[in-house]
Coordinates of C-alpha atoms and ligand atoms in Angstrom, one line a residue:
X1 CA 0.0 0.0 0.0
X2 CA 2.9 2.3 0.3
X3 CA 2.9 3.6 -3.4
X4 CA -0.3 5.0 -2.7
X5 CA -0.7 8.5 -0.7
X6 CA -3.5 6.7 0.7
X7 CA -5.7 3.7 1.0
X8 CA -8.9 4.8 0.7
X9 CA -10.4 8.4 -0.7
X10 CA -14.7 8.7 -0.2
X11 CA -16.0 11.2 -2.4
X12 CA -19.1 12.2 -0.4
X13 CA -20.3 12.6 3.3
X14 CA -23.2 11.3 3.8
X15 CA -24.2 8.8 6.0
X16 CA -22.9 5.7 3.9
X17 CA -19.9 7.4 3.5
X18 CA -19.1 8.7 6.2
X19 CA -19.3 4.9 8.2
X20 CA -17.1 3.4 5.6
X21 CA -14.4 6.5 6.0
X22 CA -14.6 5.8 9.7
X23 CA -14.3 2.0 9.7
X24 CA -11.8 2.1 7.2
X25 CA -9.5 4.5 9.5
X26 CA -10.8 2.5 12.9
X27 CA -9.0 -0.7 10.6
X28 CA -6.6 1.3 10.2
X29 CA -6.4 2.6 6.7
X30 CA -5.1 5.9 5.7
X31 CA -8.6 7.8 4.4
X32 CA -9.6 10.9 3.2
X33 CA -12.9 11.6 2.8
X34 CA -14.1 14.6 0.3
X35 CA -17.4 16.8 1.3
X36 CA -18.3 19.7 -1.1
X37 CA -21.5 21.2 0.5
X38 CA -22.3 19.7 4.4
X39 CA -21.0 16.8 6.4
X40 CA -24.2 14.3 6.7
X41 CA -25.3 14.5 3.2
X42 CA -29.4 14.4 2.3
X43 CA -30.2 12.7 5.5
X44 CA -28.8 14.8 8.0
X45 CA -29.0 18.1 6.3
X46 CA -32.0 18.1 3.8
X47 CA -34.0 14.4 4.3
X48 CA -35.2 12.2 6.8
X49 CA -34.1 14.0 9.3
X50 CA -35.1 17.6 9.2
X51 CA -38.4 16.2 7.3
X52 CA -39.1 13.9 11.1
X53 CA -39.0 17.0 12.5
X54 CA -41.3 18.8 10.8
X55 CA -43.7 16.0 10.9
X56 CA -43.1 15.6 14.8
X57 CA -44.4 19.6 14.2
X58 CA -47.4 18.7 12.1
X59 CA -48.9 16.3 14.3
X60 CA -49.6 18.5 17.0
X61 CA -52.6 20.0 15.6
X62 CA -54.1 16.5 15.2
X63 CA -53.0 16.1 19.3
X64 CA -54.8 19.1 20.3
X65 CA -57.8 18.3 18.2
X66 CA -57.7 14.8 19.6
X67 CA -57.1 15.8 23.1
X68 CA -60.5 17.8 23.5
X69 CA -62.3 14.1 23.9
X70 CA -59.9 13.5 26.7
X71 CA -61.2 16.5 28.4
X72 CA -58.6 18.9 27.7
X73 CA -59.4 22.6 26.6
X74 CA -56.5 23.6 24.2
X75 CA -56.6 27.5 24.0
X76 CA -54.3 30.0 22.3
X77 CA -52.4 27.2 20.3
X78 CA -50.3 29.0 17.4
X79 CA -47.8 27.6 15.2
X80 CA -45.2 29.9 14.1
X81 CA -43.1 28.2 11.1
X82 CA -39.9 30.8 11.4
X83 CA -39.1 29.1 14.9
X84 CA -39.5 25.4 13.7
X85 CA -36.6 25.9 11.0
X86 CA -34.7 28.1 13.1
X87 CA -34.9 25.2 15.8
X88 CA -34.7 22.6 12.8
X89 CA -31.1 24.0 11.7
X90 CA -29.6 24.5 14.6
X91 CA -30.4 20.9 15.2
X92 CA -29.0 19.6 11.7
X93 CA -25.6 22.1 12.6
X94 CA -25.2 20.2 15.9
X95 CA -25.8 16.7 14.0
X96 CA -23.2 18.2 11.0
X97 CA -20.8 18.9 14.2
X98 CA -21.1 15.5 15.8
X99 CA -20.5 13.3 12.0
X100 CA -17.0 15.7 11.7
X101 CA -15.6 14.9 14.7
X102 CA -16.6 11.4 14.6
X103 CA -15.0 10.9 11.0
X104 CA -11.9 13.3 11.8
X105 CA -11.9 11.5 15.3
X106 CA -12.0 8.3 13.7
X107 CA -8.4 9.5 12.0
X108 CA -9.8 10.4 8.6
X109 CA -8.6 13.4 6.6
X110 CA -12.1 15.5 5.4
X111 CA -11.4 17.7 2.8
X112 CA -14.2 20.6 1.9
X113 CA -14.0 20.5 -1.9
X114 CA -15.4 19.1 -4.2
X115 CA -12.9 16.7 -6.0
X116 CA -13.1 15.0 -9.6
X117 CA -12.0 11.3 -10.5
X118 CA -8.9 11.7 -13.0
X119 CA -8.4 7.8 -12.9
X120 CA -8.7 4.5 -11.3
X121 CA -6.4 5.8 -8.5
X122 CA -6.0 9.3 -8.8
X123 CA -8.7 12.0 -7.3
X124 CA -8.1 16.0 -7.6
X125 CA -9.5 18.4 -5.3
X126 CA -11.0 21.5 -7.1
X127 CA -10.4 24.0 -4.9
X128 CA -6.5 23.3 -4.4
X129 CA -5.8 21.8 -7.4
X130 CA -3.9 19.2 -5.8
X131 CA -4.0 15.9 -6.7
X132 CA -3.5 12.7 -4.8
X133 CA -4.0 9.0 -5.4
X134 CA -5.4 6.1 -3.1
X135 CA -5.3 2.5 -3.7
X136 CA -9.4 2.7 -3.4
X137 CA -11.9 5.5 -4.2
X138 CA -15.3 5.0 -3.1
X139 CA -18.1 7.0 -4.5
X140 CA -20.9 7.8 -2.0
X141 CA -22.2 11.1 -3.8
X142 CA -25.9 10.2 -3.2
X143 CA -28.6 11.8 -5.4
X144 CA -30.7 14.7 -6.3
X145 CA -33.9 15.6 -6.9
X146 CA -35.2 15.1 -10.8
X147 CA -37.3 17.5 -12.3
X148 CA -40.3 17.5 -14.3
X149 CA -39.1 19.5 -18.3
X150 CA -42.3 21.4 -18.3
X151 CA -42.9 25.3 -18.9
X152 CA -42.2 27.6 -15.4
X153 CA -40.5 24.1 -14.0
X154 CA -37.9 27.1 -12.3
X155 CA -40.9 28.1 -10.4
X156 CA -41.1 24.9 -8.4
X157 CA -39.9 23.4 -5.7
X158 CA -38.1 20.5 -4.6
X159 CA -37.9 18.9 -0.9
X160 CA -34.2 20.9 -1.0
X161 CA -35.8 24.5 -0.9
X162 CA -38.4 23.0 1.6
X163 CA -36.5 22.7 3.9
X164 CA -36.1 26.5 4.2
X165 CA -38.9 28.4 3.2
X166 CA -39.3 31.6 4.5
X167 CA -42.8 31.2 5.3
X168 CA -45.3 28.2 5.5
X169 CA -47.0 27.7 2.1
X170 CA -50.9 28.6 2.8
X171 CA -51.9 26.8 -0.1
X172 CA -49.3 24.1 -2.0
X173 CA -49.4 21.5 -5.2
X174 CA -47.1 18.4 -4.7
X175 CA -46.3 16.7 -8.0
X176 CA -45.6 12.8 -7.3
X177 CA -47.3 9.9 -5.5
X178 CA -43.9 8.5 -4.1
X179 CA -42.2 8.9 -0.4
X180 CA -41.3 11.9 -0.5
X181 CA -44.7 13.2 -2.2
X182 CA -47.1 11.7 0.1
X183 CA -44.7 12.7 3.4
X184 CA -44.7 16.3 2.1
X185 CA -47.9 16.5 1.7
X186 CA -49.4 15.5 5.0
X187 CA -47.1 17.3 7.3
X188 CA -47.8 20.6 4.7
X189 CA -51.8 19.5 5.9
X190 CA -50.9 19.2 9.7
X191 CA -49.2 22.6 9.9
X192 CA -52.4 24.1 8.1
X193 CA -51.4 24.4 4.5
X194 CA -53.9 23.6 1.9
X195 CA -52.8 20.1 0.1
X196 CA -53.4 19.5 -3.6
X197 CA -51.1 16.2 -4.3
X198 CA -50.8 15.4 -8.3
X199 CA -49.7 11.6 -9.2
X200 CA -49.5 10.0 -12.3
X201 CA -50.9 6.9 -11.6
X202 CA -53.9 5.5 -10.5
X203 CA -52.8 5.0 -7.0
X204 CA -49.7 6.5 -4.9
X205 CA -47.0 4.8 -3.5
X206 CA -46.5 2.2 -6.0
X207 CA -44.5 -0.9 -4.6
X208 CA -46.1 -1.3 -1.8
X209 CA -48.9 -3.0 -0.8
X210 CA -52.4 -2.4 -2.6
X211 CA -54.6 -2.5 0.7
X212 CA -52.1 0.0 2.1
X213 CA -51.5 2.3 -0.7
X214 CA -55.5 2.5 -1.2
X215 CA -55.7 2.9 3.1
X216 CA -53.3 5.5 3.2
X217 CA -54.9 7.6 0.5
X218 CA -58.3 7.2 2.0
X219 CA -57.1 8.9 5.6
X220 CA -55.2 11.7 3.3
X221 CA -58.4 12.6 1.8
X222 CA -60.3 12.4 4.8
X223 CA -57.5 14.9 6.4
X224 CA -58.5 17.5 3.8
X225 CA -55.8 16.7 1.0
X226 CA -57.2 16.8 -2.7
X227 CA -55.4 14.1 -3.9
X228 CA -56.2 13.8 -7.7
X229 CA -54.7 10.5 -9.8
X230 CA -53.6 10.0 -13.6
X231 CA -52.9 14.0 -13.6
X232 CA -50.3 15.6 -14.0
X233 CA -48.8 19.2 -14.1
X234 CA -48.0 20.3 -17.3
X235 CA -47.0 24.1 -16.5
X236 CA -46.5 26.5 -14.0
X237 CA -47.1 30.2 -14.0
X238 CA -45.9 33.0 -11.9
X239 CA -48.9 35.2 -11.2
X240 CA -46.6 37.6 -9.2
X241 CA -49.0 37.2 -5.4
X242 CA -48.9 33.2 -6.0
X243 CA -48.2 30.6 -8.6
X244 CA -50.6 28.5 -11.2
X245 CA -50.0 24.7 -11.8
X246 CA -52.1 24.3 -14.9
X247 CA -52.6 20.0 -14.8
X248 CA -53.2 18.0 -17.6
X249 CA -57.3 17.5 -16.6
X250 CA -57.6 20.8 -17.4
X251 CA -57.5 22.4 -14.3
X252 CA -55.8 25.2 -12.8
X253 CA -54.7 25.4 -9.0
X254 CA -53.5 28.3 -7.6
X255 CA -50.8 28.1 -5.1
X256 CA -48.0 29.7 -2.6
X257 CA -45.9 26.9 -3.9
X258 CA -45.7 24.0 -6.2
X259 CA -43.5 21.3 -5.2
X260 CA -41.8 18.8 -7.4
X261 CA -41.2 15.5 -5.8
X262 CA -40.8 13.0 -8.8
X263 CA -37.8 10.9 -7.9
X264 CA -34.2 11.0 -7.2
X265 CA -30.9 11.0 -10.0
X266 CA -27.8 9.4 -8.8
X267 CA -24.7 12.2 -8.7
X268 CA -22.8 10.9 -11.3
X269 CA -22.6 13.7 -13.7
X270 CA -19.3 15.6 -13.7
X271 CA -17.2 13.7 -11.2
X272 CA -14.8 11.8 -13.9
X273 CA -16.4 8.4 -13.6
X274 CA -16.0 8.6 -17.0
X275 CA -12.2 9.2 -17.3
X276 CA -11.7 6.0 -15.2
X277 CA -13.7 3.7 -17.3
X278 CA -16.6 3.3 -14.8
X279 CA -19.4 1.9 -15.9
X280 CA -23.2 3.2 -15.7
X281 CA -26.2 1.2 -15.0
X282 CA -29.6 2.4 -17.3
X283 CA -30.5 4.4 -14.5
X284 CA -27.6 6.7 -14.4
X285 CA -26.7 4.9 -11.4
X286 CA -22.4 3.2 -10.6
X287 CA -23.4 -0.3 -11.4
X288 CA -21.6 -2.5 -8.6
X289 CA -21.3 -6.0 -7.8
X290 CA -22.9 -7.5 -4.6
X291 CA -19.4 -6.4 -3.2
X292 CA -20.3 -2.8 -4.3
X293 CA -17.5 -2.6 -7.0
X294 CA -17.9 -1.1 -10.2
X295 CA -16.4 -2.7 -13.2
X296 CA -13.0 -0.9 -12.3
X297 CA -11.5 -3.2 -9.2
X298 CA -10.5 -0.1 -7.3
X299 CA -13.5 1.7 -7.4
X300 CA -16.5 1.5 -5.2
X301 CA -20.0 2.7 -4.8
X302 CA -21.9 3.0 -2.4
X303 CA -25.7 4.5 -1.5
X304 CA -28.2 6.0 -3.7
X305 CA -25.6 6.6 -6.0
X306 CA -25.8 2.9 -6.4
X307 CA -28.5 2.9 -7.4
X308 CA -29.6 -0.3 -4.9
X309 CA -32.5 0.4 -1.9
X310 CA -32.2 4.4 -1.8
X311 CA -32.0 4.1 2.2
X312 CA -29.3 6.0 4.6
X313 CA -29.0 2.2 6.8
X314 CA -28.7 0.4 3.7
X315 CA -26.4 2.5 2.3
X316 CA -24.7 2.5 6.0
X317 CA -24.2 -0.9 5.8
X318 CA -23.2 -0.8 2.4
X319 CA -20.1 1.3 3.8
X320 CA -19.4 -0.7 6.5
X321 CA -19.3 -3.7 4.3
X322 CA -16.4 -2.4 2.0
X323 CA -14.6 -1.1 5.1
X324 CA -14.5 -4.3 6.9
X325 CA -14.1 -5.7 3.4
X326 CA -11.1 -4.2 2.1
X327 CA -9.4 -3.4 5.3
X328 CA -10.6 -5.0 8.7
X329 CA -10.2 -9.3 6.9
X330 CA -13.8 -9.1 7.7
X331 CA -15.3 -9.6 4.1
X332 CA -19.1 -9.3 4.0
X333 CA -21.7 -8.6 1.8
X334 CA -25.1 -6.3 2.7
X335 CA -28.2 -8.5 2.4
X336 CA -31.2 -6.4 0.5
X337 CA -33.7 -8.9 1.4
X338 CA -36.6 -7.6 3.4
X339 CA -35.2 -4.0 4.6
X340 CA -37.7 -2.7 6.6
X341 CA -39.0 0.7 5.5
X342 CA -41.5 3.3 6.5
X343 CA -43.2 6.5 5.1
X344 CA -43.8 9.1 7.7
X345 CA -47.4 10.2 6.3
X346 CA -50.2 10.7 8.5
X347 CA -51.4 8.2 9.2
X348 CA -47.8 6.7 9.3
X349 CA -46.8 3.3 7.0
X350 CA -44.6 0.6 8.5
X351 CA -43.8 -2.0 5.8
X352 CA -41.2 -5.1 5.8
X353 CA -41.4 -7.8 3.1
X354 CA -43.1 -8.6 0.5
X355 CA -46.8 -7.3 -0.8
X356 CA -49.6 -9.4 -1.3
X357 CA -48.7 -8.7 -5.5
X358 CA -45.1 -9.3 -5.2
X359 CA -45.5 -12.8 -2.7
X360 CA -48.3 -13.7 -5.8
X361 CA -45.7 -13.1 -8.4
X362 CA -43.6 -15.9 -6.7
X363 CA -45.9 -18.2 -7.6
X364 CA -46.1 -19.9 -4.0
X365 CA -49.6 -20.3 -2.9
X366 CA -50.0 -17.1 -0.4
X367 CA -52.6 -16.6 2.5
X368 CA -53.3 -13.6 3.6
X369 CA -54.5 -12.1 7.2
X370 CA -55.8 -8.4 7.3
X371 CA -57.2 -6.5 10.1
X372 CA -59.1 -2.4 9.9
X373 CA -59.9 -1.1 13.3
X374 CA -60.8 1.7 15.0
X375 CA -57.5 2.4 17.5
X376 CA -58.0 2.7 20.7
X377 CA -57.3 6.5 21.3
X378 CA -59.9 7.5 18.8
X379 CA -63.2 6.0 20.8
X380 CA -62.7 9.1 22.8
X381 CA -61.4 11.6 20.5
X382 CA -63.4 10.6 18.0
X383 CA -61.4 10.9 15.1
X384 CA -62.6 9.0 12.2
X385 CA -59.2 7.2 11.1
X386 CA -58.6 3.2 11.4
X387 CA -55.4 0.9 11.4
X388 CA -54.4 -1.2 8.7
X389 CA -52.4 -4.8 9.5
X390 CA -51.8 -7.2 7.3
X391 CA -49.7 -10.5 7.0
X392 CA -48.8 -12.3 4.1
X393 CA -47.9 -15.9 4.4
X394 CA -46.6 -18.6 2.5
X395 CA -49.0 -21.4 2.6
X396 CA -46.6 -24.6 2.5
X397 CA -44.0 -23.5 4.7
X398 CA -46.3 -20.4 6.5
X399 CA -44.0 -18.5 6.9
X400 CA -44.5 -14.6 7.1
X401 CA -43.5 -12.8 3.9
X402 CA -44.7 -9.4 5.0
X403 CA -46.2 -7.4 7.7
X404 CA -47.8 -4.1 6.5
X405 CA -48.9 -1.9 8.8
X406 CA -50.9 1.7 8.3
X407 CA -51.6 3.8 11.9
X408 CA -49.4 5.8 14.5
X409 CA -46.5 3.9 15.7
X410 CA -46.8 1.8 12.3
X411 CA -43.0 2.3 11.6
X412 CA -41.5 1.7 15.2
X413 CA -43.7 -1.8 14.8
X414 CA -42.6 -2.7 11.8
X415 CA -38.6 -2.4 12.9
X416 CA -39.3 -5.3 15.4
X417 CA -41.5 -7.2 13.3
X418 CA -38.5 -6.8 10.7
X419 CA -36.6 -9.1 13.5
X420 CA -39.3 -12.2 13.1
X421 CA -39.3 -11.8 9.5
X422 CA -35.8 -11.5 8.4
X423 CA -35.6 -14.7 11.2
X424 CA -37.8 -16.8 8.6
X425 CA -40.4 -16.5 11.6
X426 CA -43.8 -18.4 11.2
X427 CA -47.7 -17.6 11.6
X428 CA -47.7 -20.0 14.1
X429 CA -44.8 -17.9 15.8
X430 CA -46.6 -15.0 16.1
X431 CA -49.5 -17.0 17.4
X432 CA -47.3 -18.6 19.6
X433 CA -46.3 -15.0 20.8
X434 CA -48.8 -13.7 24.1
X435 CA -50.3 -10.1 23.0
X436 CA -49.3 -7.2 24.7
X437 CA -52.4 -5.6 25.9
X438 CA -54.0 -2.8 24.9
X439 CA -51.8 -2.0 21.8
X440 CA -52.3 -1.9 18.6
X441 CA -49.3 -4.3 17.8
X442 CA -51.3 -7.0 19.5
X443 CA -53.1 -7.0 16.9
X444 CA -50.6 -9.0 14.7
X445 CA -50.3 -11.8 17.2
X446 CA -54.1 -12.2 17.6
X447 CA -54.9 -12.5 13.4
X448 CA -56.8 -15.8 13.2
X449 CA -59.1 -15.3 10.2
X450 CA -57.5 -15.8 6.9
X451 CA -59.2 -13.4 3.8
X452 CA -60.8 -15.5 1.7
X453 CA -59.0 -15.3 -2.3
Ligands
NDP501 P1 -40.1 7.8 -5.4 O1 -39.4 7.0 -6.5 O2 -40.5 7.2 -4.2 O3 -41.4 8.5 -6.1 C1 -41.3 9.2 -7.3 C2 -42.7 9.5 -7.7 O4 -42.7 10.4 -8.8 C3 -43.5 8.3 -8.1 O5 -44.9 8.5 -7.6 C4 -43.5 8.4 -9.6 O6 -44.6 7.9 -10.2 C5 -43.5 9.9 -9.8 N1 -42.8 10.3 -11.1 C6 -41.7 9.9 -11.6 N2 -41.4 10.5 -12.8 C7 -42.5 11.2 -13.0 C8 -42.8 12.1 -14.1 N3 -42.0 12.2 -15.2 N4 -44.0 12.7 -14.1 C9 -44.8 12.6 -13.0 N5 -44.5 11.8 -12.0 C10 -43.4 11.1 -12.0 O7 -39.2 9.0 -5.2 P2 -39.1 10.1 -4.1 O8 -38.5 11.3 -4.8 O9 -40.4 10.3 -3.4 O10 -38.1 9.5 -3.1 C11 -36.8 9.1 -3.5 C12 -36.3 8.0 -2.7 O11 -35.9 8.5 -1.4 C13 -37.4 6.9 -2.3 O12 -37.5 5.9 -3.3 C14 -36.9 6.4 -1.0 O13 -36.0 5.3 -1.3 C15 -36.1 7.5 -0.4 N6 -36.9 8.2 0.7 C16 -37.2 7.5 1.8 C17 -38.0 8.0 2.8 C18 -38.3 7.2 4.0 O14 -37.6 6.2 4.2 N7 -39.3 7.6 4.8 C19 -38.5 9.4 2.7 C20 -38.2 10.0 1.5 C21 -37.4 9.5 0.5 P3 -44.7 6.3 -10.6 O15 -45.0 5.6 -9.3 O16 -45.8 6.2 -11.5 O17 -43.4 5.9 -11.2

């Protein structure tokens, strides 16, 4: 290793490459790891987790609504959006604190540039011009928000510049029917905004399961959120007070702001992957091995620049794996099967496994257990809203394929259910399993009717 200046250079500080920086040096390895904008990349600075934040934020209103039923008498209650993002980035600047020192801590060498590939060993950094050369480079440059080529698309937003709007949109139109779509839009309704969420397709949230997708949408629209399917918008106007998104149906919405949320691009544009000979999945995406190396043996990827599950513990583990990999004798590989995931609407989606579709597509014979109820909390409150649980099992070997879960709590349920599941845990297991009383995760050890096909 000693012709190299070092053994490892990570282009990108996110989350996924942050870890392998850190385990790399922990092993170790001489590492530089190369930031050009924050260090925490779209998690800690502009994803999951200023967006938890603001939907910790929108739920309030529903608390104080519910809490009247309870006997409470909530008087005065404002919400003032300036001190949320104040409070929000000074969070994210202590978080951006903590992943520097834990890197640099860790011995790593964080350079604030942003730095081109020049070839299979060699990396310069713009803003020195300085080149130097590792035995490794990992890319973990994440991704970016695409956009929609329509007229006035500069008018729009993207979850980047909602992070930090000066004011909270009074009215807002949400292009997409995806995570970031569907989150967007209910914590815009909680804080008080008018909702108008475009999709495409004839249901959001494709991929996941039907009953849940069709669930979800239901308790949107009964929160107030115009949800309107196979539409799209097709231009935007600026009306000087406000802005027009004129949809293909014909109509025209007026609105504070008009947000774009129609997927994520892998960063690969730019950064020399080119000049090394790496190769490019389809998708734009590094295409990597199950090792996550491209098609040039010193170059890794890692993340959503992967192209792989676009999650910050996948592509967590995905660092850690080349870390331990190329420099700890600990060679591993991440397993994608059944990563747990959840979408922070309201109400909330927990989700591990496979759908009812995707278990069908298999062509094992699949039973299926599903339960609506009224939770608990809302006898009193009186909120209309119900839960959504459902298992799908594989008849021959019953074994549970998926747990899908719509209600509050739904994603802290569905991390622990991921334990059974990723186990090869059976129905009978979670029959076997005594119910915690009252919750609502009971509920998945007490399923004994199967839904007739
Ligand atoms: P998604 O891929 O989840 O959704 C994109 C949405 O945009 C889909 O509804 C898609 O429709 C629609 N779309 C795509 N292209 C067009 C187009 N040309 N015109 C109109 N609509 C279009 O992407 P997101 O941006 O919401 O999120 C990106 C990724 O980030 C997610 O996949 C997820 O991995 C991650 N994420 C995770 C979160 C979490 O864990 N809670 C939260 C936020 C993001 P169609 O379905 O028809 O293709």
């Amino acid at each position: 290793m000693a012709d190299f200046d070092l053994d490892l250079f990570v282009i990108g500080g996110g989350s996924g490459g942050v870890r392998a920086a850190r385990i790399a040096a922990t092993h170790g390895a001489r590492v530089a790891i190369a930031e050009e904008y924050r260090m925490g990349g779209t998690c800690v600075i502009r994803g999951c987790v200023p967006k938890k934040l603001l939907v910790y934020a929108s739920r309030f209103a529903h608390e104080f609504e519910d809490a009247a039923g309870f006997g409470w008498t909530v008087e005065g209650a404002k919400f003032d959006w300036p001190t949320l993002i104040a409070n929000k980035d000074k969070e994210i600047a202590r978080l951006e604190a903590a992943y520097r020192r834990n890197v640099g801590g860790a011995g790593a060498e964080i350079i604030d540039s942003r730095v081109v590939i020049e070839g299979p060993n060699t990396v310069r950094i713009l803003k020195t011009g300085a080149t130097l050369n590792a035995k490794y480079i990992l890319v973990a440059t994440g991704g970016h928000p695409s956009l929609l080529d329509i007229p006035g698309k500069e008018l729009g937003i993207t979850s980047n510049e909602a992070f930090h709007l000066k004011e909270l949109p009074r009215r807002i139109v949400i292009q997409g029917g995806g995570f970031i779509a569907v989150e967007f839009a209910c914590l815009f309704a909680g804080l008080g905004s008018k909702v108008t969420l475009v999709h495409r397709g004839d249901e959001i949230l494709r991929g996941f399961d039907d009953d849940l997708r069709a669930h979800v949408r239901g308790e949107m629209v009964a929160r107030g959120i115009d949800v309107r399917l196979n539409d799209t918008i097709q231009k935007i106007e600026d009306h000087k007070t406000h802005r027009c998104a004129f949809l293909s149906d014909g109509a025209a919405i007026e609105a504070d702001q008009v947000m774009l949320a129609v997927g994520r691009s892998p960063n690969t544009k730019n950064i020399g992957l080119e000049a090394a000979g790496v190769k490019l999945a389809p998708s734009g995406a590094v295409a990597v091995d199950e090792t996550s190396r491209s098609n040039v043996p010193s170059i890794y990827a890692i993340g959503d620049v992967s192209g792989r599950i676009a999650l910050t513990p996948v592509a967590i583990r995905e660092g850690h794996a080349v870390a331990d990999t190329l420099f700890g004798n600990k060679p591993w590989n991440v397993d994608h099967k059944n990563v747990p995931s959840a979408v922070f609407s309201e109400p909330e989606i927990g989700t591990v496994g496979l759908s009812e579709v995707a278990a069908k597509k298999t062509g094992k014979h699949i039973d299926i257990y599903r339960t609506r109820f009224k939770p608990m909390k809302a006898t009193l409150s009186g909120r209309d809203t119900a839960i959504l649980m459902k298992l799908v099992v594989e008849q021959s070997t019953e074994k549970v394929l998926g747990v899908h879960i719509v209600g509050e709590g739904a994603a802290e349920m569905a991390q622990l259910a991921a334990i059974a599941v990723k186990m090869g845990a059976t129905k009978q297991d979670f029959d076997n399993t005594v119910a915690l009383h009252p919750t609502a995760a009971e509920e998945l050890v007490t399923l004994r009717n199967k839904v007739a096909d």
